[in-house]
Short mmCIF file of C-alpha atoms in Angstrom, two decimals:
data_model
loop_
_atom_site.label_atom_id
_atom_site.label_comp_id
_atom_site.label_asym_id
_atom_site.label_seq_id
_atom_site.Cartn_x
_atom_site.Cartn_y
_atom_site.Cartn_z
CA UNK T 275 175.80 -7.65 209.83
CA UNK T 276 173.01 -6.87 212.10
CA UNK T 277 172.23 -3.44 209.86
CA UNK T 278 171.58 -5.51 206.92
CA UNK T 279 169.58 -8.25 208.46
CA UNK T 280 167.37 -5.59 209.74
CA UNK T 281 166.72 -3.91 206.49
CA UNK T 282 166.24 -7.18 204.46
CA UNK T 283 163.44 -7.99 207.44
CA UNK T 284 161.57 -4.80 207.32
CA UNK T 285 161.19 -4.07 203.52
CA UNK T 286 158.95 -6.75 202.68
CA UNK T 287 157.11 -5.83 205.96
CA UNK T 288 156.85 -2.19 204.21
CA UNK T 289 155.56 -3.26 200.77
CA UNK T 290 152.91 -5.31 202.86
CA UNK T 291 151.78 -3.12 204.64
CA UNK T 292 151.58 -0.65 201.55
CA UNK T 293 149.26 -3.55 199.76
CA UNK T 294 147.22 -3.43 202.95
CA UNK T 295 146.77 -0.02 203.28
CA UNK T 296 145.79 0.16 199.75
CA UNK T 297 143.30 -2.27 199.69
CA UNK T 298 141.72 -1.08 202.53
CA UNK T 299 141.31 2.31 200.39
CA UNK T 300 139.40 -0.38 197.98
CA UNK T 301 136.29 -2.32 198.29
CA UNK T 302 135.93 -6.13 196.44
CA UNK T 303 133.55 -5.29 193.57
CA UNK T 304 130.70 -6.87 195.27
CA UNK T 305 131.30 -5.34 198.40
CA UNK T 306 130.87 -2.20 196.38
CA UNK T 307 127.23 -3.54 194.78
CA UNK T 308 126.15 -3.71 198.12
CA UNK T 309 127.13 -0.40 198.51
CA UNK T 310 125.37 1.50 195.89
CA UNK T 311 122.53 -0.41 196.39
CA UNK T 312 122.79 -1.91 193.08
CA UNK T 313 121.88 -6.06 191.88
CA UNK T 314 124.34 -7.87 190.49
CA UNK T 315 123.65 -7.56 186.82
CA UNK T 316 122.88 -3.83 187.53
CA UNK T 317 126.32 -3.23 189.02
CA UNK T 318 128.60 -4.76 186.10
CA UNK T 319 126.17 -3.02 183.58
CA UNK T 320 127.06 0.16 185.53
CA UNK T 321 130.72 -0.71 184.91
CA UNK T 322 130.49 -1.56 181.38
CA UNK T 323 129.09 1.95 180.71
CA UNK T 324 131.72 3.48 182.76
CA UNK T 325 129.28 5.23 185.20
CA UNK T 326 131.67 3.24 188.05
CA UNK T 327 134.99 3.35 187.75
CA UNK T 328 137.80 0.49 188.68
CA UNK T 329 141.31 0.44 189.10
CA UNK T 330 143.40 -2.67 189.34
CA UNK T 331 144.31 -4.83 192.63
CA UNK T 332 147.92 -4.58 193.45
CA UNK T 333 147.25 -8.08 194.95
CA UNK T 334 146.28 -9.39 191.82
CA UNK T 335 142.47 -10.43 192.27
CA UNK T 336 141.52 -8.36 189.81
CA UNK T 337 139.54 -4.89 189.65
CA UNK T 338 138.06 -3.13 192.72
CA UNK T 339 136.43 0.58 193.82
CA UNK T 340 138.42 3.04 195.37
CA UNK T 341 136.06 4.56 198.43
CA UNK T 342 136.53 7.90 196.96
CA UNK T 343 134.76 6.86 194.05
CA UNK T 344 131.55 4.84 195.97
CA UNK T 345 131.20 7.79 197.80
CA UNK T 346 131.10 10.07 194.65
CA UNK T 347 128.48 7.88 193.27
CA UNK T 348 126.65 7.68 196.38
CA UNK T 349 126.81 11.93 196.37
CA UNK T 350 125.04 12.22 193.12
CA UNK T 351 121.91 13.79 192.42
CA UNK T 352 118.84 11.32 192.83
CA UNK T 353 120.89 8.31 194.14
CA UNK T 354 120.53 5.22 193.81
CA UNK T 355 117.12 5.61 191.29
CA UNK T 356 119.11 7.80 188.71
CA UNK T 357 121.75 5.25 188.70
CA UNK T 358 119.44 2.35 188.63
CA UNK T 359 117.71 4.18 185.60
CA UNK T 360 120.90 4.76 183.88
CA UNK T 361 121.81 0.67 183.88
CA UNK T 362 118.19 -0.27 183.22
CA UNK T 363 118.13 -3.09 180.07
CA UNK T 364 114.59 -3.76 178.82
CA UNK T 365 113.93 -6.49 176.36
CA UNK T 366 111.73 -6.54 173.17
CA UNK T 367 108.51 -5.88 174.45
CA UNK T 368 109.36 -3.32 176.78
CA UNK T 369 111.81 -1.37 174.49
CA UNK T 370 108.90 -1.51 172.04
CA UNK T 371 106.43 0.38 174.44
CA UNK T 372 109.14 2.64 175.56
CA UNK T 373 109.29 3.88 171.98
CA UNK T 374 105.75 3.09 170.99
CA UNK T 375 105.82 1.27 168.46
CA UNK T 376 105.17 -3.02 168.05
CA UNK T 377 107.48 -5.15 169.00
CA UNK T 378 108.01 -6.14 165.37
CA UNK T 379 109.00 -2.80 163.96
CA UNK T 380 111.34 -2.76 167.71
CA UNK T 381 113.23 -5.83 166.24
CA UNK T 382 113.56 -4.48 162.42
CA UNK T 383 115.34 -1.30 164.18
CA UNK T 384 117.36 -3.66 165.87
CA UNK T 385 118.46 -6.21 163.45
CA UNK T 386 119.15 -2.63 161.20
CA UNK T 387 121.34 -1.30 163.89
CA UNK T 388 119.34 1.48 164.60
CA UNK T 389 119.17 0.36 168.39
CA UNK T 390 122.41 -1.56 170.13
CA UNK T 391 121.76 -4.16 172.36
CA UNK T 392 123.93 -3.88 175.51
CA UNK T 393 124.29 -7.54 176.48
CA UNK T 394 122.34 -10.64 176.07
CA UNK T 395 121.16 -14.27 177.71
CA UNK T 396 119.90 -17.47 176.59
CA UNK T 397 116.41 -18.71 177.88
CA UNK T 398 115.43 -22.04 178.80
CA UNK T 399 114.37 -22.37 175.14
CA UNK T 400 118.21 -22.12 174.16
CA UNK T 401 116.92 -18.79 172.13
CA UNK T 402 118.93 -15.48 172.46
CA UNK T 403 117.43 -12.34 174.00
CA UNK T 404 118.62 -9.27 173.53
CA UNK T 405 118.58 -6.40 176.13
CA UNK T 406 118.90 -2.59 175.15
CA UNK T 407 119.52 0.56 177.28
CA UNK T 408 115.94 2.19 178.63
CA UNK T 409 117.48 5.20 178.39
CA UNK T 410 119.18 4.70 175.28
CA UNK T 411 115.52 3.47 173.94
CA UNK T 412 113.62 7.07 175.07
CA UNK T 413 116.22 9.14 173.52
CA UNK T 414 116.16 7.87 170.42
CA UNK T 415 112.32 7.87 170.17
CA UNK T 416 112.42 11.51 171.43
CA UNK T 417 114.51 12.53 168.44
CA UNK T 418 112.52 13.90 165.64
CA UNK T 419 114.68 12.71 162.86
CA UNK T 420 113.69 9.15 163.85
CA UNK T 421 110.19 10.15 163.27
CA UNK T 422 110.02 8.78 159.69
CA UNK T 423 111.22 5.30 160.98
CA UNK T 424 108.81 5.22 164.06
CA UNK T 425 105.50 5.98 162.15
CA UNK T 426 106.03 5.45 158.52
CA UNK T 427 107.07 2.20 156.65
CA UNK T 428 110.39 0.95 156.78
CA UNK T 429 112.76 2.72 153.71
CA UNK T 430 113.10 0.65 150.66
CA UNK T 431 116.38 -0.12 150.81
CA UNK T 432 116.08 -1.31 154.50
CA UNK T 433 113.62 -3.64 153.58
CA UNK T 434 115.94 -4.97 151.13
CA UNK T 435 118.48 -5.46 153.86
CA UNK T 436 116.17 -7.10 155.67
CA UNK T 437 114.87 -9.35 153.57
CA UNK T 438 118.24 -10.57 152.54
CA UNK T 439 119.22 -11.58 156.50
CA UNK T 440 120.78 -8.80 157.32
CA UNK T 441 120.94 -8.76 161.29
CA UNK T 442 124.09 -6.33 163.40
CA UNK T 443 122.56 -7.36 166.54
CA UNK T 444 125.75 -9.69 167.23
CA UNK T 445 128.73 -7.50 165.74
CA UNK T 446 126.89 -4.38 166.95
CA UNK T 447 127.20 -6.26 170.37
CA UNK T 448 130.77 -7.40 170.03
CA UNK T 449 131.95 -3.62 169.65
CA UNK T 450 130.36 -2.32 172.52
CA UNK T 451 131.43 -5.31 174.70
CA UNK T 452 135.13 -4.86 172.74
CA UNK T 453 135.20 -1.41 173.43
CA UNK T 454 134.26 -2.15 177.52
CA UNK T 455 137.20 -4.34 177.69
CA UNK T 456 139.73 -1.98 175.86
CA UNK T 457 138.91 0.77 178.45
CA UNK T 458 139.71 -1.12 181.41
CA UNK T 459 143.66 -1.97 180.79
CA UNK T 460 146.40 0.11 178.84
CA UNK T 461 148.90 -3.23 178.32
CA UNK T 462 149.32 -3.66 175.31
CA UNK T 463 149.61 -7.18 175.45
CA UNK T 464 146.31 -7.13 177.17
CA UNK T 465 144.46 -4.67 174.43
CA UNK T 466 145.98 -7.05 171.64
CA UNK T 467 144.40 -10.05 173.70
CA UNK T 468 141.18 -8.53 173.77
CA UNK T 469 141.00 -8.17 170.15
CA UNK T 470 141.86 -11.24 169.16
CA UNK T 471 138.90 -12.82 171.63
CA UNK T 472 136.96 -11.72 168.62
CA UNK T 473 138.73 -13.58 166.48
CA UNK T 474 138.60 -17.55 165.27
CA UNK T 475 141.87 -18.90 166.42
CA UNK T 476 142.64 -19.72 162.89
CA UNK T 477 142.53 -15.84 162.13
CA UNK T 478 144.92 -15.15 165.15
CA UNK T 479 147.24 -18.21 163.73
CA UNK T 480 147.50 -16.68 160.55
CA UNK T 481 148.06 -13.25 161.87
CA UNK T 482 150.19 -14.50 164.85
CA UNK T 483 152.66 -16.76 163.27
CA UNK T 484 155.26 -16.74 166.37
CA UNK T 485 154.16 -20.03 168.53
CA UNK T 486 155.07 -17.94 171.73
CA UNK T 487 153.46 -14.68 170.93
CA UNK T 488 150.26 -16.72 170.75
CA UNK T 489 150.85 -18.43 174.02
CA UNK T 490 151.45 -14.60 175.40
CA UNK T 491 147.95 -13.63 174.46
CA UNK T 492 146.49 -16.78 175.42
CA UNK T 493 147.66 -15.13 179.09
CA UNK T 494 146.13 -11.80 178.66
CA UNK T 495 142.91 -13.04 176.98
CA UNK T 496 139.51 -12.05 178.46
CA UNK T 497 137.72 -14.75 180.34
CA UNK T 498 134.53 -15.30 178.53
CA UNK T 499 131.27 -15.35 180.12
CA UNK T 500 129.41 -18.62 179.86
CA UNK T 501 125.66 -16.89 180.07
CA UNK T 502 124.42 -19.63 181.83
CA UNK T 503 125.81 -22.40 179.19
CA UNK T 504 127.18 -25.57 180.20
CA UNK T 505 130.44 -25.96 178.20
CA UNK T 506 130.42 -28.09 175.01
CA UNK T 507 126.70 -28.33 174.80
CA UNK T 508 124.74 -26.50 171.98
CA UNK T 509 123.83 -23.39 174.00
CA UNK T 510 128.22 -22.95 174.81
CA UNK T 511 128.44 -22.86 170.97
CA UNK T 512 125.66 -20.37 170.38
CA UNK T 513 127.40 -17.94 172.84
CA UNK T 514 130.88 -18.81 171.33
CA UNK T 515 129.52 -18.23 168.05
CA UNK T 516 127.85 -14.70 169.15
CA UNK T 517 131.20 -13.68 170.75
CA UNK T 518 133.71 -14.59 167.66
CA UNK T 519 133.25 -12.23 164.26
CA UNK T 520 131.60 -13.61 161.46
CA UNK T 521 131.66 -10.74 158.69
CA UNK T 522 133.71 -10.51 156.39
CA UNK T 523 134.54 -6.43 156.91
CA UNK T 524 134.12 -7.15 160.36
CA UNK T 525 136.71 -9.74 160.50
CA UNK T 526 138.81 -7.56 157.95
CA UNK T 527 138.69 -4.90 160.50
CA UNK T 528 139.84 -6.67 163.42
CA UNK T 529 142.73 -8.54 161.94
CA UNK T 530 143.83 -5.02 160.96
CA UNK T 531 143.36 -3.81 164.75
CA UNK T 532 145.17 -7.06 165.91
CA UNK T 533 148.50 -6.71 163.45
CA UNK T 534 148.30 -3.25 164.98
CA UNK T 535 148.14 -3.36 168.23
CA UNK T 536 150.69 -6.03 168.09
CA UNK T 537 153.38 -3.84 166.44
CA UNK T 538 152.54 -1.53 169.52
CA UNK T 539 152.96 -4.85 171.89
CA UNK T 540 156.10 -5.86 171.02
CA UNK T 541 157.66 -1.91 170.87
CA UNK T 542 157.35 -2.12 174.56
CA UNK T 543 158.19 -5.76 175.74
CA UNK T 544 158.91 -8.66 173.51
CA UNK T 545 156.79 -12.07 174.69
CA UNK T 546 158.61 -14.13 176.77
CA UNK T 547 160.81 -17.20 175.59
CA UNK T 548 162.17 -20.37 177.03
CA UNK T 549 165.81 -20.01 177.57
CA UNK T 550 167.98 -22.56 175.25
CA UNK T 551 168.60 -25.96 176.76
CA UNK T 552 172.41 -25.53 175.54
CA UNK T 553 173.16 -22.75 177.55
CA UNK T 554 171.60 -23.85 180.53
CA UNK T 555 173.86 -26.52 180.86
CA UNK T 556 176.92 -24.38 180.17
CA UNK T 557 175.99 -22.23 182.61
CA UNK T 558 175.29 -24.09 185.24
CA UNK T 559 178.90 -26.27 185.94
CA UNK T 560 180.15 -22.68 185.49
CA UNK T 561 177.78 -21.16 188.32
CA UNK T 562 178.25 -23.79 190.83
CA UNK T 563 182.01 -23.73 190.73
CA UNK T 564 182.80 -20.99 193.09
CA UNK T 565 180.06 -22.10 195.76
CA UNK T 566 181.73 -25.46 195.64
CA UNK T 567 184.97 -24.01 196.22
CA UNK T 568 183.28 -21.52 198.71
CA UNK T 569 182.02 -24.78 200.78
CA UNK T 570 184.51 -27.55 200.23
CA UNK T 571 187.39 -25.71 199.38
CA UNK T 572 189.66 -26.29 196.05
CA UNK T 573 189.78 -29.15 194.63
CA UNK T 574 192.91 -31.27 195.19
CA UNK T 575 194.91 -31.91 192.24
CA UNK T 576 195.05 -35.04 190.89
CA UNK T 577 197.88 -36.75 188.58
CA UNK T 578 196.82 -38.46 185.37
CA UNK T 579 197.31 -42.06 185.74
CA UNK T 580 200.03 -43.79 184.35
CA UNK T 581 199.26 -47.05 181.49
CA UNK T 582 199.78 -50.25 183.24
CA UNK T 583 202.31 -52.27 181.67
CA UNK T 584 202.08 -55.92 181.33
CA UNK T 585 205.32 -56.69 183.08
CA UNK T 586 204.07 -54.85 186.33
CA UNK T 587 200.87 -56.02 186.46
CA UNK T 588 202.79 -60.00 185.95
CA UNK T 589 204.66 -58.61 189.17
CA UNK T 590 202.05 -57.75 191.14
CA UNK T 591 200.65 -61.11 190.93
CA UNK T 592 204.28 -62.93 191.70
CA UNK T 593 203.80 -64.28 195.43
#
């Protein structure tokens, strides 16, 4: 008896101390900010492009930075400027002058897809502003292919495009952001989720018919950022409406992603269900049976009762 209380005592005391031991072998992504010298906004960029990478905390809080990989960062050639130059995002004006050329011709390339913003924020003017790679900006104006687009006029058939509203800064956006999120989990479940953040819960309804398998994503869905919006005001629907696809062949595409990677989903775990009322309740007088008997011992038999007859109840009430 005293063997097994001992081992039921000290294997939880193991796993903690193997959750300890691992997190201390971590660092809290700020923590690790602080670290590589890097702001805020800097640091997640840096993660986004994959120049830091995360693994999971077995505690659950999220994603953190092994040490071994701070210090590899830390080791590399020209640290921290080359990293800070790697995560740099410039806005119009400045990713115009970076490629020399006006900030007009900057935002055709843009709106043509030519250049891919890398996130975005709302001013106090509830207007969107897109940011773009520096480095990203100076390679493609260092290419001599581009050279046509930098100094000539704008093709024909771009114009065209142009003229008729044609504008991939969102959707080229949503990729790249998709694509972040897809590379940090291998669930299934999770990858299925992301996709359908994309997606106008109608789409996912029609796509996902089963009530639970909805509810399962709903779990695994990416938190989205708020980019300074309060919610339900007009700047929370501008950012909703950035972050959800609105083209047709976009939309096309991702419903065909989702019904995918949900075949893959439920090959390897089916979403969880609530177990049927009916056998609860058949199960449970059947369950508590023998620990009744274990604590009160059987039951004592007990003989049907007999009708009463009128005669004997007339005698019972004779003096």
């Amino acid at each position: 008896m005293s063997g097994n209380t001992i081992t039921q005592s000290t294997a939880p005391q193991s796993t903690a101390s193997q959750t300890t031991a691992s997190r201390s072998a971590t660092s809290s992504l700020a923590r690790a900010a602080r670290e590589l010298e890097l702001k805020r906004g800097e640091f997640d960029l840096a993660l986004h492009l994959g120049c830091i990478r995360t693994v999971p905390d077995e505690g659950g809080g999220g994603r953190r930075v092994n040490r071994a990989e701070i210090e590899r960062v830390r080791s590399e050639d020209g640290f921290p400027e080359a990293l800070r130059e790697r995560v740099k995002a410039v806005g119009t004006t400045e990713g115009a002058a970076l490629m020399g050329v006006t900030a007009a011709r900057f935002t055709r390339f843009a709106r043509l897809g030519l250049v891919v913003p890398v996130k975005f924020y709302l001013n106090r003017y509830r207007a969107v502003v897109w940011l773009y790679l520096a480095e990203e900006l100076r390679q493609f104006g260092a290419d001599e292919q581009n050279a046509p687009l930098l100094k000539g006029r704008t093709p024909e058939g771009l114009r065209d495009q142009l003229e008729a509203g044609l504008d991939l800064r969102p959707r080229n956006w949503r990729g790249r952001h998709m694509g972040f999120l897809l590379r940090q989990t291998e669930d299934p479940w999770a990858r299925a989720a992301i996709v359908a953040s994309l997606l106008d819960p109608v789409q996912v309804a029609e796509i996902v018919r089963d009530p639970y398998e909805r509810a399962y994503l709903n779990r695994f869905r990416p938190e989205r950022a708020a980019h300074g919006a309060a919610p339900d005001t007009p700047a929370a629907h501008l950012v909703s409406r950035i972050m959800t696809a609105e083209d047709p062949d976009e939309i096309s595409w991702l419903r065909a992603d989702l019904g995918q990677a949900l075949v893959e989903a439920r090959e390897l775990r089916p979403a969880p269900r609530p177990t049927p009322v009916s056998s609860l309740s058949a199960a449970a007088p059947a369950a508590s049976r023998p620990r009744e008997a274990a604590l009160h011992g059987p039951a004592p038999s007990v003989e049907p009762e007999r009708p009463r007859r009128l005669l004997g109840w007339l005698h019972r009430r004779s003096p």
